[in-house]
XYZ file of C-alpha atoms in Angstrom:
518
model
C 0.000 0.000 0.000
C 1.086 3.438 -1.400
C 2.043 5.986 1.938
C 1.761 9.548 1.205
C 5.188 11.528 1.903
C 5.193 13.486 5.252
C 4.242 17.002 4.896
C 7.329 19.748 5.321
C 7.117 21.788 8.781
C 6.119 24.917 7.472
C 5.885 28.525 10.085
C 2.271 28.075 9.940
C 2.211 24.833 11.306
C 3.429 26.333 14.779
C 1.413 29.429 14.919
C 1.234 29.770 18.879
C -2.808 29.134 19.910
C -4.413 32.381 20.959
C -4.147 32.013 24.472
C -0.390 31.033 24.175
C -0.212 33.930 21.558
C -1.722 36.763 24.126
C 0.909 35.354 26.922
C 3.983 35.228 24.665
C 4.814 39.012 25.496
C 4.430 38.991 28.953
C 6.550 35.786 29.612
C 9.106 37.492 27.505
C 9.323 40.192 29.396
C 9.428 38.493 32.427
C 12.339 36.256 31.133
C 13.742 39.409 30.264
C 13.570 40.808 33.732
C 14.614 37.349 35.569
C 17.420 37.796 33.484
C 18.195 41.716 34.028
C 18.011 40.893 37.784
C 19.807 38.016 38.261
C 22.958 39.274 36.023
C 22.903 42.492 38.255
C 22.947 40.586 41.668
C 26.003 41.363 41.980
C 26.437 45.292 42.258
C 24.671 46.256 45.226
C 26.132 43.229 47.211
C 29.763 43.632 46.550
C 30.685 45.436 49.806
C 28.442 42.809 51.611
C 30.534 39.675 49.878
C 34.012 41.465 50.240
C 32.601 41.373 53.981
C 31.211 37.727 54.646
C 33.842 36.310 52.630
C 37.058 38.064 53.517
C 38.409 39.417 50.350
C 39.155 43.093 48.862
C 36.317 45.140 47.257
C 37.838 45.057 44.591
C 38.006 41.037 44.213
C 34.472 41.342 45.244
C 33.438 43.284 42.003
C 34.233 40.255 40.075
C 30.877 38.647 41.377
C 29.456 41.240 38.905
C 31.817 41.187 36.237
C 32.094 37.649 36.144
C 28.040 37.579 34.827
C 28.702 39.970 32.702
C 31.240 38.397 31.574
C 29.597 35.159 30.834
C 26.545 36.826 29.142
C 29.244 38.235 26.239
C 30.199 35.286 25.665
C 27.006 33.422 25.523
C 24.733 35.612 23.869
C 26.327 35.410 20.412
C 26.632 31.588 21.045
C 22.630 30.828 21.677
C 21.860 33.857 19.430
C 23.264 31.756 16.228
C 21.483 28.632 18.216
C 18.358 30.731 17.978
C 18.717 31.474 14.331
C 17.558 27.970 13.873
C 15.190 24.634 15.306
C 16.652 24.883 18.758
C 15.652 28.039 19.811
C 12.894 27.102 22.281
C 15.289 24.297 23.220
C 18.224 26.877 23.945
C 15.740 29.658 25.745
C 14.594 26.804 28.107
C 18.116 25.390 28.703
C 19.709 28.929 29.722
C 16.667 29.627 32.098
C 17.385 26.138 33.573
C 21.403 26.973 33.948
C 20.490 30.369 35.888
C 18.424 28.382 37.782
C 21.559 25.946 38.871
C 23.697 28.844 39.083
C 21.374 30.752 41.503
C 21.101 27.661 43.942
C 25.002 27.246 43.666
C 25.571 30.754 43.989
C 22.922 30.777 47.610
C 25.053 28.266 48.895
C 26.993 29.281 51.804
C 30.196 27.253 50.187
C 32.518 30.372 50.126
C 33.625 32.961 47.304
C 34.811 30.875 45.109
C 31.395 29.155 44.773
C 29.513 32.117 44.721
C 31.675 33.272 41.602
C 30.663 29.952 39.567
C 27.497 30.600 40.508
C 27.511 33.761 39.256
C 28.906 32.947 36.139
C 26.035 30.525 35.288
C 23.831 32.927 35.966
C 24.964 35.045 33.524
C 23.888 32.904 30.657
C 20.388 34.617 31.199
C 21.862 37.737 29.759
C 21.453 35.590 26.078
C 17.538 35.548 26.163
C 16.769 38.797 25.353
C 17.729 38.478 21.566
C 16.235 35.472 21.714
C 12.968 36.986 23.084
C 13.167 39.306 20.552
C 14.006 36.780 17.628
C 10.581 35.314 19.025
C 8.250 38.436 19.359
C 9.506 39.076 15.558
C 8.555 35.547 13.697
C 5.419 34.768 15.573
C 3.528 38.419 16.371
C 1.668 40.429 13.700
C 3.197 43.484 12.881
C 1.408 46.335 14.863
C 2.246 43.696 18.125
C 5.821 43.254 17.317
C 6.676 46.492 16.801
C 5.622 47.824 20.512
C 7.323 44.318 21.855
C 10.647 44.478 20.777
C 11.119 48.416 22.206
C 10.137 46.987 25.301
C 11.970 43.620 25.673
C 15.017 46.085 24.389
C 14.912 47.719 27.934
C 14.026 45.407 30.224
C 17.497 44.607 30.762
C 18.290 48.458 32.073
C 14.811 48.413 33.685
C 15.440 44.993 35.294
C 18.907 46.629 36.776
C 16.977 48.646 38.958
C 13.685 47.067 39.921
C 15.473 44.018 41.144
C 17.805 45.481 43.588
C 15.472 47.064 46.569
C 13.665 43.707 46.788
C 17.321 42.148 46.684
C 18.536 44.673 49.478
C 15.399 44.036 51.741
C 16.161 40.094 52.070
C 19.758 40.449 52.220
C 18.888 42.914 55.215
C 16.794 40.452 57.051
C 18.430 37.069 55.743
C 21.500 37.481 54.727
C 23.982 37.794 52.021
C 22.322 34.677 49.927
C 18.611 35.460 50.567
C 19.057 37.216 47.175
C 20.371 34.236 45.148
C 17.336 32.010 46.477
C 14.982 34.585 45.623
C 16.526 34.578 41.686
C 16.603 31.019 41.996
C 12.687 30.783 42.333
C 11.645 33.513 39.846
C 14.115 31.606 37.186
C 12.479 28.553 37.997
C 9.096 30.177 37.874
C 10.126 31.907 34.382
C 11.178 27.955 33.174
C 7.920 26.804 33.753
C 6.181 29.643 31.995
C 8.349 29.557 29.280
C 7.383 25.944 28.843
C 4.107 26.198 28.706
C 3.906 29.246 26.509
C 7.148 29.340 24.105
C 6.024 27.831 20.777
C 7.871 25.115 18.611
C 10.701 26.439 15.921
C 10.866 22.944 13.698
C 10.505 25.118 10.831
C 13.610 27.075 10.590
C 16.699 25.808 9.055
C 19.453 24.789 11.307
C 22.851 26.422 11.398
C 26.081 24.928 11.979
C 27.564 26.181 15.758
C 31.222 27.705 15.358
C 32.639 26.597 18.295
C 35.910 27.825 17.551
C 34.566 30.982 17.430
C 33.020 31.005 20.925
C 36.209 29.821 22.326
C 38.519 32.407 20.826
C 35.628 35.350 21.602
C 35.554 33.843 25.208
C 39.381 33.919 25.673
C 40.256 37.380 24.123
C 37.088 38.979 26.077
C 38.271 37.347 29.787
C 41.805 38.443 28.977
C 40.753 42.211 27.885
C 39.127 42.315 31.328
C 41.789 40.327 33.593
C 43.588 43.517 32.465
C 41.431 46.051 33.160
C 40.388 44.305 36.179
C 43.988 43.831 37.796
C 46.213 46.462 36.249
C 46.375 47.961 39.433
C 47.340 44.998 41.610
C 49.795 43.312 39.013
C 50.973 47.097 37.903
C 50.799 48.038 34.692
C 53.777 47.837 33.159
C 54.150 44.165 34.639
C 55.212 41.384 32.153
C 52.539 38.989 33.471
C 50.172 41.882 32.140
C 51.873 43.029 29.247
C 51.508 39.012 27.668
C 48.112 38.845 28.740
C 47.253 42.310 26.930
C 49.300 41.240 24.161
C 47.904 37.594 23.997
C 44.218 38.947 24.188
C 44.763 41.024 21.220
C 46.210 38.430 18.978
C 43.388 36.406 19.807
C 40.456 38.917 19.363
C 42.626 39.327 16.049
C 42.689 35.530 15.034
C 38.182 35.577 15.886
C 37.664 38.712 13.606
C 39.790 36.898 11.005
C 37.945 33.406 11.221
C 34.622 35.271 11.716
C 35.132 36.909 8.337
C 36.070 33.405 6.500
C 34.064 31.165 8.365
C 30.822 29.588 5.988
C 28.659 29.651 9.270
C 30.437 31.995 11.852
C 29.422 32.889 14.873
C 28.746 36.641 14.643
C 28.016 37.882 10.891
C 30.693 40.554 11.082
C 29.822 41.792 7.539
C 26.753 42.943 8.761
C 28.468 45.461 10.687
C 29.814 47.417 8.118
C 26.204 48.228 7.536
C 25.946 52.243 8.445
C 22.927 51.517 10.982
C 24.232 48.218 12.916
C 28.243 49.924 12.880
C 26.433 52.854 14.971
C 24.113 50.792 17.017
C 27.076 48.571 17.726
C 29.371 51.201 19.093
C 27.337 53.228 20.845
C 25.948 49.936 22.443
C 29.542 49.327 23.543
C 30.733 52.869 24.686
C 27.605 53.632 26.590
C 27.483 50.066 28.261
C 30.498 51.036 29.755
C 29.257 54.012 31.059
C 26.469 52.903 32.478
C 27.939 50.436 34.527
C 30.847 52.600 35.257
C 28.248 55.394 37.127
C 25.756 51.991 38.622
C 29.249 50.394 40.312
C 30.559 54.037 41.703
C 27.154 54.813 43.186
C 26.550 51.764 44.981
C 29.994 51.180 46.249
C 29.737 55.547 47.481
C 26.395 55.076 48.885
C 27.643 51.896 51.130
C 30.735 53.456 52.353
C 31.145 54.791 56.140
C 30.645 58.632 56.584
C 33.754 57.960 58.962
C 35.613 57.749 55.729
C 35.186 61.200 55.443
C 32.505 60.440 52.855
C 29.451 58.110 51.741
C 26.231 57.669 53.903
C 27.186 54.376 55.554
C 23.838 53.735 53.577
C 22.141 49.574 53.624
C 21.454 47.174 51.073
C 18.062 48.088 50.984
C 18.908 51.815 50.796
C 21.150 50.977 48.132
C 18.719 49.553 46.168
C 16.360 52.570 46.215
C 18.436 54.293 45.231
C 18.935 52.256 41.514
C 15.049 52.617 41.407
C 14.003 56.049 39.511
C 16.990 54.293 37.180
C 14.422 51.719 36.238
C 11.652 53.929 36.424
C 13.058 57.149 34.297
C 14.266 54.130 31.898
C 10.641 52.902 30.934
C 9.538 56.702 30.813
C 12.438 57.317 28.464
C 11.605 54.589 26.016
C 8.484 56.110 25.320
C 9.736 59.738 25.010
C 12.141 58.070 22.313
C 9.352 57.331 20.184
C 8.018 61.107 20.533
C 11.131 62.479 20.433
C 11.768 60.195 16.902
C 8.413 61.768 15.142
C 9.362 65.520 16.349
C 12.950 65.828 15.265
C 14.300 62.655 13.772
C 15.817 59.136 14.346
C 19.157 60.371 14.063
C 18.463 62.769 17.060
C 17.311 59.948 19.787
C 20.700 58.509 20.777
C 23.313 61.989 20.799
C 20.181 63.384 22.866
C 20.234 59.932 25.174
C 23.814 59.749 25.233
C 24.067 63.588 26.277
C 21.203 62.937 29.178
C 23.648 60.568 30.553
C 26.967 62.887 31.026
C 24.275 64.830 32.881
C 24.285 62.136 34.720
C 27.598 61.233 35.254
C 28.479 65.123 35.660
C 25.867 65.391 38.437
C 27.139 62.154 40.548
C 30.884 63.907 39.982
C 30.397 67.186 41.194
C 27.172 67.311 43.230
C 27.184 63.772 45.724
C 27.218 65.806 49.251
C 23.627 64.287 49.910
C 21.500 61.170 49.737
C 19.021 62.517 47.498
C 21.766 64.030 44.814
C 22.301 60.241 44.442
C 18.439 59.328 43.570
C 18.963 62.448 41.622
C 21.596 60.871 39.239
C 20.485 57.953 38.557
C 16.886 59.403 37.808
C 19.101 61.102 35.387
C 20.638 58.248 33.860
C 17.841 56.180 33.199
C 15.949 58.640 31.307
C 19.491 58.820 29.079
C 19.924 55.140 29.363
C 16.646 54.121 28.443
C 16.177 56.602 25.510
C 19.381 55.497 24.165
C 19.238 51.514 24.400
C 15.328 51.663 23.065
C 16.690 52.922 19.605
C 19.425 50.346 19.419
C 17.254 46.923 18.433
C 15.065 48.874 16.312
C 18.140 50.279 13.958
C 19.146 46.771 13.421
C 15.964 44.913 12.937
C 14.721 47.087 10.347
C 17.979 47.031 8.579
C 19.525 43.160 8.548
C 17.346 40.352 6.684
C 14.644 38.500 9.035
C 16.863 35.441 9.285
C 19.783 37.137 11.015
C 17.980 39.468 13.474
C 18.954 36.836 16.441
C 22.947 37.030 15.236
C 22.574 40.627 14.874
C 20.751 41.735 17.608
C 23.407 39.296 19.802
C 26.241 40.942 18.326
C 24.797 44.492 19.945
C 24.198 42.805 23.086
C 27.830 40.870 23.082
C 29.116 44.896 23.124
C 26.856 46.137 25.184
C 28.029 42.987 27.714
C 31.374 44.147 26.803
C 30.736 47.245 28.063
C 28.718 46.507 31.026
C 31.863 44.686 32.163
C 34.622 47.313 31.192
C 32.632 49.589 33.215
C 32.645 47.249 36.389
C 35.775 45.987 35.918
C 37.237 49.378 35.341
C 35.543 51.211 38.639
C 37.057 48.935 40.486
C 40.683 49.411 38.785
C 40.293 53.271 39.537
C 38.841 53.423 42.958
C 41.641 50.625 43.841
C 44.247 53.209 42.361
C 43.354 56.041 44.876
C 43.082 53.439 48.060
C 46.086 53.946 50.355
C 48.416 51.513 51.526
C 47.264 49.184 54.031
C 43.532 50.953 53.552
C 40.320 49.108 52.460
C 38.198 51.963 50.906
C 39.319 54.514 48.550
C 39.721 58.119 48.938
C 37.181 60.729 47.781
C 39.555 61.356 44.792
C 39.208 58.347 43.231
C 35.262 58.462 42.768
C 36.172 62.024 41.349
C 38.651 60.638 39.033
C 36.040 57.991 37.916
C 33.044 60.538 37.160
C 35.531 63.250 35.026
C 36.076 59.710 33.440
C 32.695 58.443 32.645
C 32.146 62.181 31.571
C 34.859 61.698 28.366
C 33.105 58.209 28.269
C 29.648 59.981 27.432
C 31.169 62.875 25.179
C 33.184 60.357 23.115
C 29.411 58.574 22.778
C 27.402 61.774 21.283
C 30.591 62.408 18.634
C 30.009 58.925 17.670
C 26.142 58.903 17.492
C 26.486 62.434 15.526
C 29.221 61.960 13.568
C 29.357 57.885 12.627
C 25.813 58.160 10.856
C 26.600 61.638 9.051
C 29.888 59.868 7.121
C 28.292 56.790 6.719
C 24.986 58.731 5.171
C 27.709 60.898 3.054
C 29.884 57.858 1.618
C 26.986 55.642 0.680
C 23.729 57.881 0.421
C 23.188 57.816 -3.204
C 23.979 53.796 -3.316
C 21.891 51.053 -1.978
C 23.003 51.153 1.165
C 22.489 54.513 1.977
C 18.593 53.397 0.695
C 19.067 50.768 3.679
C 20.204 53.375 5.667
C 17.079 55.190 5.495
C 14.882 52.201 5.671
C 16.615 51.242 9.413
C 16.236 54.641 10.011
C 12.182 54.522 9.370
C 11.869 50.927 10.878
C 13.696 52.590 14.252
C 10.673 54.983 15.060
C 8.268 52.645 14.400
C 9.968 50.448 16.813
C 9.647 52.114 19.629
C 7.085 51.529 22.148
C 4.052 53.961 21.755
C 4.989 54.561 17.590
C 1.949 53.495 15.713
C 3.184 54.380 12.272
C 2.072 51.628 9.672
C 4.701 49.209 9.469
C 6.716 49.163 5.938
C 5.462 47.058 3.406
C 7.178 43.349 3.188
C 10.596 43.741 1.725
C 11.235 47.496 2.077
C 12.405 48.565 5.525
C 13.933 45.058 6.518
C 16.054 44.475 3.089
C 19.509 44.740 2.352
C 21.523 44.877 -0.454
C 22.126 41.263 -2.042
C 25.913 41.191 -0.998
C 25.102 41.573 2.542
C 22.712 38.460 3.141
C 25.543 36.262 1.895
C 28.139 35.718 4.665
């Protein structure tokens, strides 16, 4: 008897049902926020675990750089994973590894376990492209649109929303109450994600570069083993000369096998794209200074006033004070949008970036009081917020539907980056400006670190102003400068509270034919 051949999985075979369809969002957003706050345990707590267990503050601030860390590293890797079949497979596996890595990291079992802990956890920092990948294939347009701007800030909103709630159990538990807290929201977020995440079958697998991951993984931890201990090993120490040096060659040898690779990693090529260059450096730069201002205010807020400075302020404090960053964050994601339609695209990130050195300028010169502190970082997250909401919707309206997950991980891999320069890097200059035989810095040092995060900032708006105008002027009359323009419409209508028709099928979202081939 005749069979008839099996049908192909097609995208409308896995349409999610309605009900699964109307909860896909909000468990996104929640994974996105497990993962914002669990990555960020780290900052408000590192004067607590350089206390409990007995090491310097500035070995402590690898607890947070360590996630960070992790989460460049692994976002490319599940991002090209997510390109394919095995991206529900992949989004449930990393919620189940920061799951592990909270319960390790709650574990009184010293510092040492607490930092592998940490470092599982920051796998979660991986699932927002993947969320977004998600939102993108399986939402109608109007839906999608509104979804990605706002899965592209829970990460900054996450930052802050997570750590009074973090402060208040470490202040009436303990140093791990935190970790077991993350360790039931991940494992509530794993069975939501389950129930709701619907099948990928139909997309055609990619090949995994493994040597890529491994020579992205090595140059990154050496690039911040230097920043991180160029104070304690000395600078111009051979020990960190050849790890600088080795880094380098290697970060070298991944851009090289990136670019000749059939199925690499991270699609380098598309970089040289006008939009995704500037949404990739800015995302790096102002990483960096974001984390740069978060790690100096919590580590100033927690320090004795018999220092001669700080407010001798608790966890819980501490975490309050990282709250109107979440808050002025979401706000600022929907002024993007109206700020978009009044001026232009081009005008959302210089105007974020230059919110933020008001930021960093008011924590450097004006920190006398508690409530200049709330100040600042009300400050930032409006800058913060407006800035990282443009990012994801330059690059999704300017790379081809299959490669939004590699691209949009390649943004996040440098905004990780950055995230982690900026921790590792507060820590390098307060630990410059501590005295001899003296556990806490001198008032100097977080002086020296805000004049620095203010050059971090400027150096941001020349790029966001200048980048785009020399791309625009080299290509503008060719196709790409007609991509150009398209990311540049698909980027307002990206942002939450934009309800400009979307672009017809093939217009915003395509590329010039030599770009979709790696």
């Amino acid at each position: 008897m005749q069979t008839a051949d099996p049908q192909p999985v097609t995208a409308s075979d896995n349409l999610p049902t309605p009900w699964r369809q109307r909860a896909l969002v909000p468990v996104l957003v929640y994974l996105g926020m497990v993962a914002a706050m669990v990555s960020s345990l780290g900052a408000p707590l590192v004067p607590r675990i350089a206390v409990v267990d007995h090491v310097s503050p500035a070995t402590a601030q690898w607890s947070l750089t360590i996630a960070l860390l992790v989460g460049a590293v692994a976002t490319p890797t599940m991002g090209r994973l997510g390109d394919g079949p095995r991206r529900r497979a992949v989004t449930l596996g990393a919620v189940a590894v920061v799951c592990v890595g909270s319960v390790l990291a709650a574990l009184p079992l010293g510092f040492g376990a607490l930092l592998a802990g940490r470092a599982l956890q920051g796998v979660g920092l991986g699932l927002i492209p993947l969320a977004i990948a998600t939102v993108r294939e399986n939402l109608p347009a109007e839906r999608s649109r509104s979804a990605v701007g706002i899965l592209s800030i829970t990460l900054v909103a996450g930052v802050g929303l997570g750590y009074p709630v973090t402060g208040l159990l470490t202040q009436l538990f303990g140093l791990h109450a935190g970790f077991w807290l993350a360790a039931v929201v991940s494992a509530l977020a794993l069975g939501a994600a389950a129930l709701v995440l619907p099948p990928t079958r139909h997309l055609a697998p990619h090949p995994l570069d493994v040597l890529g991951a491994v020579l992205l993984g090595a140059a990154l931890a050496g690039v911040l083993l230097v920043l991180g201990e160029g104070e304690s090993w000395g600078w111009t120490s051979p020990r960190l000369l050849a790890v600088a040096v080795l880094s380098l060659v290697l970060l070298l040898w991944w851009i090289l096998h990136e670019l000749r690779c059939p199925h690499p990693l991270v699609e380098l090529r598309l970089v040289r794209h006008p939009v995704v260059l500037t949404a990739d450096v800015i995302g790096l730069i102002a990483g960096l200074g974001m984390y740069l201002l978060v790690s100096l205010v919590t580590r100033y807020a927690q320090t004795p006033a018999a220092a001669g400075y700080g407010f001798g302020a608790s966890v819980v404090v501490t975490g309050l004070i990282l709250l109107p960053f979440s808050a002025a964050s979401v706000v600022s994601s929907r002024l993007a949008g109206l700020l978009a339609r009044r001026l232009s695209t081009k005008a959302v990130l210089p105007v974020g970036c230059a919110v933020s050195l008001a930021a960093m300028a008011c924590f450097g010169f004006a920190r006398d009081s508690l409530w200049e502190l709330f100040l600042a970082m009300g400050i930032a997250g409006l800058g913060v917020g407006c800035t990282f909401a443009a990012m994801p919707g330059l690059i999704v309206g300017a790379v081809p539907a299959h490669e939004t997950g590699s691209a949009i991980s390649f943004n996040q891999v440098l905004r990780c980056v950055g995230y982690s320069a900026g921790s590792a890097l507060s820590a390098t200059v307060l630990q410059a400006h501590t005295p001899a035989g003296r556990t806490l810095p001198s008032a100097d040092g977080y002086g020296t670190a805000a004049l620095l995060g203010c050059v971090v900032w400027l150096v941001t708006i020349v790029v966001s102003v200048v980048l785009p105008a020399r791309s625009r002027t080299a290509d503008g009359s060719g196709a790409e400068g007609q991509a150009f323009r398209a990311g540049e419409g698909a980027a307002v209508r990206t942002v939450p509270g934009d309800d400009t028709p979307a672009p017809a099928a093939g217009s915003a979202r395509a590329v010039p034919e030599e770009r979709r081939s790696p």
